[in-house]
Tab-separated table of C-alpha atoms and ligand atoms in Angstrom:
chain	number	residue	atom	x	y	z
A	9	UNK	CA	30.806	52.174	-26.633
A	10	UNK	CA	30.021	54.328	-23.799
A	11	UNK	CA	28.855	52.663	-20.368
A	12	UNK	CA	30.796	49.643	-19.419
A	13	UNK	CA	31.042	49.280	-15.952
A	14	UNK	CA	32.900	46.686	-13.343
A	15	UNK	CA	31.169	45.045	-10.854
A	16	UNK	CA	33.612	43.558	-8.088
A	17	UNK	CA	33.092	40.610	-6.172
A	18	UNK	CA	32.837	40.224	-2.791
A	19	UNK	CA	33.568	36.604	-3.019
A	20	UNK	CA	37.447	37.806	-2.925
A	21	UNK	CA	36.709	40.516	-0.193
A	22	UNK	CA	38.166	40.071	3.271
A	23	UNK	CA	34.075	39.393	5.474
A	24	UNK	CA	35.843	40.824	8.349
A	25	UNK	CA	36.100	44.285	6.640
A	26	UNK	CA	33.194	43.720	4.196
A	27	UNK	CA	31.178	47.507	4.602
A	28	UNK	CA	35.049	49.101	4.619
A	29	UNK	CA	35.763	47.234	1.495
A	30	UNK	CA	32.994	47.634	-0.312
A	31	UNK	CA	32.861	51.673	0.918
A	32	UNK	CA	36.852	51.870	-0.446
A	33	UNK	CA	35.789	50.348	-3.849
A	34	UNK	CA	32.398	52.738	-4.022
A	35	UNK	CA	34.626	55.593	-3.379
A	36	UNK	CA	36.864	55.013	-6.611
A	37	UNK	CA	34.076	55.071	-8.548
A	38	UNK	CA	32.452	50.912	-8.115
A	39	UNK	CA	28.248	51.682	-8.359
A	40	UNK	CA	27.716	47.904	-8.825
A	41	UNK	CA	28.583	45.108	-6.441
A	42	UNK	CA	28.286	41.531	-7.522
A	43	UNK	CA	27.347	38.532	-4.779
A	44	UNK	CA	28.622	35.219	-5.127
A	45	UNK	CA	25.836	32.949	-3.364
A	46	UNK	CA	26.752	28.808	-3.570
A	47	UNK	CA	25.250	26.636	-1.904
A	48	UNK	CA	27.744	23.426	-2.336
A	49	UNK	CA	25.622	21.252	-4.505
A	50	UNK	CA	25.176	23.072	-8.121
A	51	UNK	CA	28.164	24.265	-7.791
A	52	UNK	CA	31.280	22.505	-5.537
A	53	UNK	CA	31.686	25.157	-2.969
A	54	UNK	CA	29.799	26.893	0.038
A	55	UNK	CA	30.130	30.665	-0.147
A	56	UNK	CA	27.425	32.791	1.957
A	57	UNK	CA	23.532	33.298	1.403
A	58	UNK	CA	21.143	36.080	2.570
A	59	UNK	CA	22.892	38.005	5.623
A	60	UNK	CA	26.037	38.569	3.187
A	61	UNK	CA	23.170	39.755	1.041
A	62	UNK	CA	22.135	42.222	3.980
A	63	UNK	CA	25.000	43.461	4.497
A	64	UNK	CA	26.105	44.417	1.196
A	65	UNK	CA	23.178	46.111	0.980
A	66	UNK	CA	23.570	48.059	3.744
A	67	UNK	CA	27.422	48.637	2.916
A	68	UNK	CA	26.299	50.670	-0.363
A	69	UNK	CA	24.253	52.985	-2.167
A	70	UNK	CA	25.222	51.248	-5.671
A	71	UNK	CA	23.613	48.201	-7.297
A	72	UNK	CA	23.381	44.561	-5.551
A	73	UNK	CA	23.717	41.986	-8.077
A	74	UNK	CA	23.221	38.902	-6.906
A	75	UNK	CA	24.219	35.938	-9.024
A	76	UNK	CA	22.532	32.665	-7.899
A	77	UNK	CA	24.658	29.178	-7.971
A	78	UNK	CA	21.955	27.349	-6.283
A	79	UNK	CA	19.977	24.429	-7.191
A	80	UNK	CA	16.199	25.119	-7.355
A	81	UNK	CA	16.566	28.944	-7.378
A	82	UNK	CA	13.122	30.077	-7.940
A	83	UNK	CA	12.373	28.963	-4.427
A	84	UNK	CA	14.758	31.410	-2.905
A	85	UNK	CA	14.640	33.843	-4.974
A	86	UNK	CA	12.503	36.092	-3.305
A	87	UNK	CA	13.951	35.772	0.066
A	88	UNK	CA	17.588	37.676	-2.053
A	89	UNK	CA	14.953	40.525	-3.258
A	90	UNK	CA	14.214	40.669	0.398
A	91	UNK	CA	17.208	40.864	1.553
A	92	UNK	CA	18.208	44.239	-0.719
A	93	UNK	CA	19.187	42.600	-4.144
A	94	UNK	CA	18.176	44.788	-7.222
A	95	UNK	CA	19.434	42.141	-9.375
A	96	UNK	CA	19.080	38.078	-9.028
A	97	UNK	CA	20.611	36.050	-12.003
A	98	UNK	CA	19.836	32.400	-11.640
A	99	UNK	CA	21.476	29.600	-13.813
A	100	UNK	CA	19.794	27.248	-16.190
A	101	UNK	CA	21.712	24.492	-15.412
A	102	UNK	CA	20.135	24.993	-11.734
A	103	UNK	CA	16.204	24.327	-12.316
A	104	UNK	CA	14.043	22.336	-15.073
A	105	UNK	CA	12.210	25.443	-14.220
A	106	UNK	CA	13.395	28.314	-15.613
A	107	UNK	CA	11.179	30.511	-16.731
A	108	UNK	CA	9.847	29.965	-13.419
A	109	UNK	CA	12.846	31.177	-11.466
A	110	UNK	CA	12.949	34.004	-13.699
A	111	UNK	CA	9.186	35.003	-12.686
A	112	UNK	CA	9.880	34.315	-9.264
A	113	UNK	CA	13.268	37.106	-9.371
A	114	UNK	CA	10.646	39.933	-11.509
A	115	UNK	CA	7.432	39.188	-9.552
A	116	UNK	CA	9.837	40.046	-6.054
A	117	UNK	CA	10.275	42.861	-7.260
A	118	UNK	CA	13.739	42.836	-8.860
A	119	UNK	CA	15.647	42.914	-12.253
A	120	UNK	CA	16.516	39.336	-13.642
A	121	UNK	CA	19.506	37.913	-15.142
A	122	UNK	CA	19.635	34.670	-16.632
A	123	UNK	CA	23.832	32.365	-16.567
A	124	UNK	CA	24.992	30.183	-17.920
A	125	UNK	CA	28.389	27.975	-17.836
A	126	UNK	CA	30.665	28.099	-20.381
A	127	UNK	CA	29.783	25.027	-22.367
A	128	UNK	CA	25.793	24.993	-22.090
A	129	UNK	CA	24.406	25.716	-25.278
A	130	UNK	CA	23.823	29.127	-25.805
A	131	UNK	CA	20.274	28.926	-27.525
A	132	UNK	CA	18.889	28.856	-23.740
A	133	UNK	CA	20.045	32.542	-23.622
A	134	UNK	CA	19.395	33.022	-26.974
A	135	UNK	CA	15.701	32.404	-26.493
A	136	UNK	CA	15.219	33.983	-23.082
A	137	UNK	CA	16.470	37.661	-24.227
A	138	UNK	CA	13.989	39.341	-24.739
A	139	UNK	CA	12.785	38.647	-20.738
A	140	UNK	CA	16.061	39.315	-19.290
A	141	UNK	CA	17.236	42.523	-17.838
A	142	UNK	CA	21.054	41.008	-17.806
A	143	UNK	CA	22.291	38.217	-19.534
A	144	UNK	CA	25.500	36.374	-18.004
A	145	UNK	CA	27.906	34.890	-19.969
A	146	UNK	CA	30.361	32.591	-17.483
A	147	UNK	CA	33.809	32.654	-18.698
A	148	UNK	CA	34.565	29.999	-16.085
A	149	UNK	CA	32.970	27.023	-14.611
A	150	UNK	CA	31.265	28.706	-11.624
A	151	UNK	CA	32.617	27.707	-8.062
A	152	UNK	CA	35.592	29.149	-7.392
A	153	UNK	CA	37.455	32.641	-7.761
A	154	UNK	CA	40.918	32.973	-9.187
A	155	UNK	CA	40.217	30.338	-12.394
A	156	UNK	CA	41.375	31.545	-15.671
A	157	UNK	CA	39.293	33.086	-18.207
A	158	UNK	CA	38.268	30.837	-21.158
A	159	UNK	CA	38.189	32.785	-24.263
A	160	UNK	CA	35.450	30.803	-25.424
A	161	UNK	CA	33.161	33.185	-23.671
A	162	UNK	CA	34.409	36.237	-26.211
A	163	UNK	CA	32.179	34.803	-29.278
A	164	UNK	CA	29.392	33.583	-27.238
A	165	UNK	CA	29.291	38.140	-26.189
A	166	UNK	CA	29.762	38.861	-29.900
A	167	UNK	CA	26.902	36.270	-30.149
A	168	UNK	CA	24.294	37.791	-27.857
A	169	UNK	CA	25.671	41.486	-28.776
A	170	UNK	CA	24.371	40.942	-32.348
A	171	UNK	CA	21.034	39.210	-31.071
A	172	UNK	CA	20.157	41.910	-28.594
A	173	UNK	CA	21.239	44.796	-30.982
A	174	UNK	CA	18.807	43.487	-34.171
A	175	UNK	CA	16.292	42.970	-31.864
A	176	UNK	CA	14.200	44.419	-28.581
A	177	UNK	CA	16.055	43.094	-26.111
A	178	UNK	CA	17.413	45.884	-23.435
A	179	UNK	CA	19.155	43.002	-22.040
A	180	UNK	CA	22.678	44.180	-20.390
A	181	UNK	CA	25.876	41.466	-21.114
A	182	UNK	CA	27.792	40.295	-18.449
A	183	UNK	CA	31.142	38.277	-18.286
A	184	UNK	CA	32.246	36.550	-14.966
A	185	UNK	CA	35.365	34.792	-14.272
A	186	UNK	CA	39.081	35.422	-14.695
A	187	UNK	CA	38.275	39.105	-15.845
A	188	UNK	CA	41.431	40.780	-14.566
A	189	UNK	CA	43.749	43.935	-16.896
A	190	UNK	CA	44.625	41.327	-18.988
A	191	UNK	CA	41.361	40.204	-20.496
A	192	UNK	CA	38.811	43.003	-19.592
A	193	UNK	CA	39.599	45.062	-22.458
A	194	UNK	CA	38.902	41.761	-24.974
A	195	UNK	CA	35.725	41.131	-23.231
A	196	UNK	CA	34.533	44.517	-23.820
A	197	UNK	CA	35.277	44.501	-27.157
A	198	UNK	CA	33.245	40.923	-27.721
A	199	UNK	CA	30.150	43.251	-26.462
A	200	UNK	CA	30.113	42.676	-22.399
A	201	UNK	CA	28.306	45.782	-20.513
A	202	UNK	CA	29.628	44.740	-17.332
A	203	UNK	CA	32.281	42.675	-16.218
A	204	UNK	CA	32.726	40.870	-13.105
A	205	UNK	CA	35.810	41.078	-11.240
A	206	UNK	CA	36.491	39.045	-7.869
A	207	UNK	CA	40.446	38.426	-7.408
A	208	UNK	CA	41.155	41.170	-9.707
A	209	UNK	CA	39.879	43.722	-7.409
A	210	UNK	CA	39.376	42.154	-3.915
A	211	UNK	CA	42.079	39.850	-4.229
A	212	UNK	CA	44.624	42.981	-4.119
A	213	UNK	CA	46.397	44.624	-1.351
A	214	UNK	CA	44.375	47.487	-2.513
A	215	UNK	CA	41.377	46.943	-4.049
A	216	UNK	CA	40.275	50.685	-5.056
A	217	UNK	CA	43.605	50.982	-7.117
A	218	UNK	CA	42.777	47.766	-8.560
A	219	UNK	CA	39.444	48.657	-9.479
A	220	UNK	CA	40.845	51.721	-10.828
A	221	UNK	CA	43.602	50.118	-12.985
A	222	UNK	CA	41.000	47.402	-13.872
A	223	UNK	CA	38.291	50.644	-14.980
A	224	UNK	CA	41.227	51.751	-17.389
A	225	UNK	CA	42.079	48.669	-18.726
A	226	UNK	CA	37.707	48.661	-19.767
A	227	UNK	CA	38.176	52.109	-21.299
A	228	UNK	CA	41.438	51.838	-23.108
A	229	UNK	CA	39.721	48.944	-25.431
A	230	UNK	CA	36.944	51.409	-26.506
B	4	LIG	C1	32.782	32.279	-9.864
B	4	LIG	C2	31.970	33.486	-9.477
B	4	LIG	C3	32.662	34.737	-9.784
B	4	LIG	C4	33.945	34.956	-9.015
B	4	LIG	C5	34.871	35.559	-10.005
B	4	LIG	O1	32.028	31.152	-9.717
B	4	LIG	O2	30.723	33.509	-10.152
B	4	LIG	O3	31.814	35.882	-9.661
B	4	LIG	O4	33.816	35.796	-7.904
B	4	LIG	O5	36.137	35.544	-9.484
B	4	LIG	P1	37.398	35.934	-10.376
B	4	LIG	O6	37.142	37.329	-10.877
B	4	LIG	O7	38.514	35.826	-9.413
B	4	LIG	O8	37.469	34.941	-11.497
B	5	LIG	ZN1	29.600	35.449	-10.057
């Protein structure tokens, strides 16, 4: 199962030393960087929007994958592609209009990723597959950083994994929340492509030895 890959979180990175962080983590070997935008009402906490955005972009050569806790995403979804983002995954929960916010992400000019939380019935995902470029899988309730991974999330991957392999989909599968070297290697296993890790990896003293540990955790399960 070649080709998993950890995306850190910048939502645990110190904002004062963002571009040094995110360079440290790019150095050991991070080509994917994940952005935590919340906007305090679909989800219960106020992180940062589209200069964060910027400056991520600007802080790396690897991919910006921007993950969307915002009510009505489709009408900022553009303004993210603007802003750098190769990647915008909006939630379901977040907009009656979904396939709308997922046209809005693709006709800016990006790839699109479709969430959702951990008790939300997976047939939404199952039935948007085939348009997605990444599927997220939220092994938390989304809000916060440092919340512990519900295992839950493990056959909802094995789920998908089996969908997207019997069918077209090129979708990739992504985990988020309370992926640390304890539960990586089981999340891998249940079929995610790339796993999120915030605290894990910014939430160390060092986070390029973190991401490194947290990289060998990934390939030991394979
Ligand atoms: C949670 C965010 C996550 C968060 C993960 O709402 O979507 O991306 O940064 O943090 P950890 O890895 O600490 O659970
Ligand atoms: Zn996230």
């Amino acid at each position: 199962m070649p080709g998993a890959r950890i995306a850190p979180s910048v939502l645990s990175a110190d904002l004062g030393h963002l571009a040094e962080q995110v360079a440290a983590v790019e150095a050991a070997g991070a080509d994917w960087f994940h952005v935590d935008v919340m906007d305090a009402h679909f989800v219960p906490n106020l992180s940062f929007g589209v200069p964060v955005v910027s400056a991520v972009r600007r802080a790396t050569r690897g991919l910006v994958d921007v993950h969307l806790m915002i009510e009505a995403p489709e009408r900022w979804a553009a303004a993210y592609v603007d802003a750098g983002a190769d990647l915008v995954t909006v939630h379901a929960e977040a907009t009656p209009h979904v396939h709308r916010a997922l046209a809005a992400v693709r006709d800016a000019g990006a790839k699109v990723g479709l969430a959702l939380n951990p008790l939300t019935p997976l047939a939404m995902l199952e039935d948007a597959l085939g348009e997605l470029d990444l599927a997220l899988v939220m092994s938390v309730d989304p809000g916060f950083g440092g919340q512990r991974f519900l295992s839950s999330a493990l056959r909802r991957l094995e789920r998908l994994r089996t969908l997207r392999d019997a069918g077209t989909s090129h979708a990739l599968l992504q985990v988020d929340g309370g992926i640390d070297v304890s539960t990586a290697g089981a999340a891998r296993l249940a079929g995610a492509d790339v796993l999120v890790a915030g605290s894990a990896v910014f939430g160390s003293a060092d986070p390029a030895a973190a991401f490194t540990a947290l990289r060998r955790a990934v390939a030991d399960a394979t």
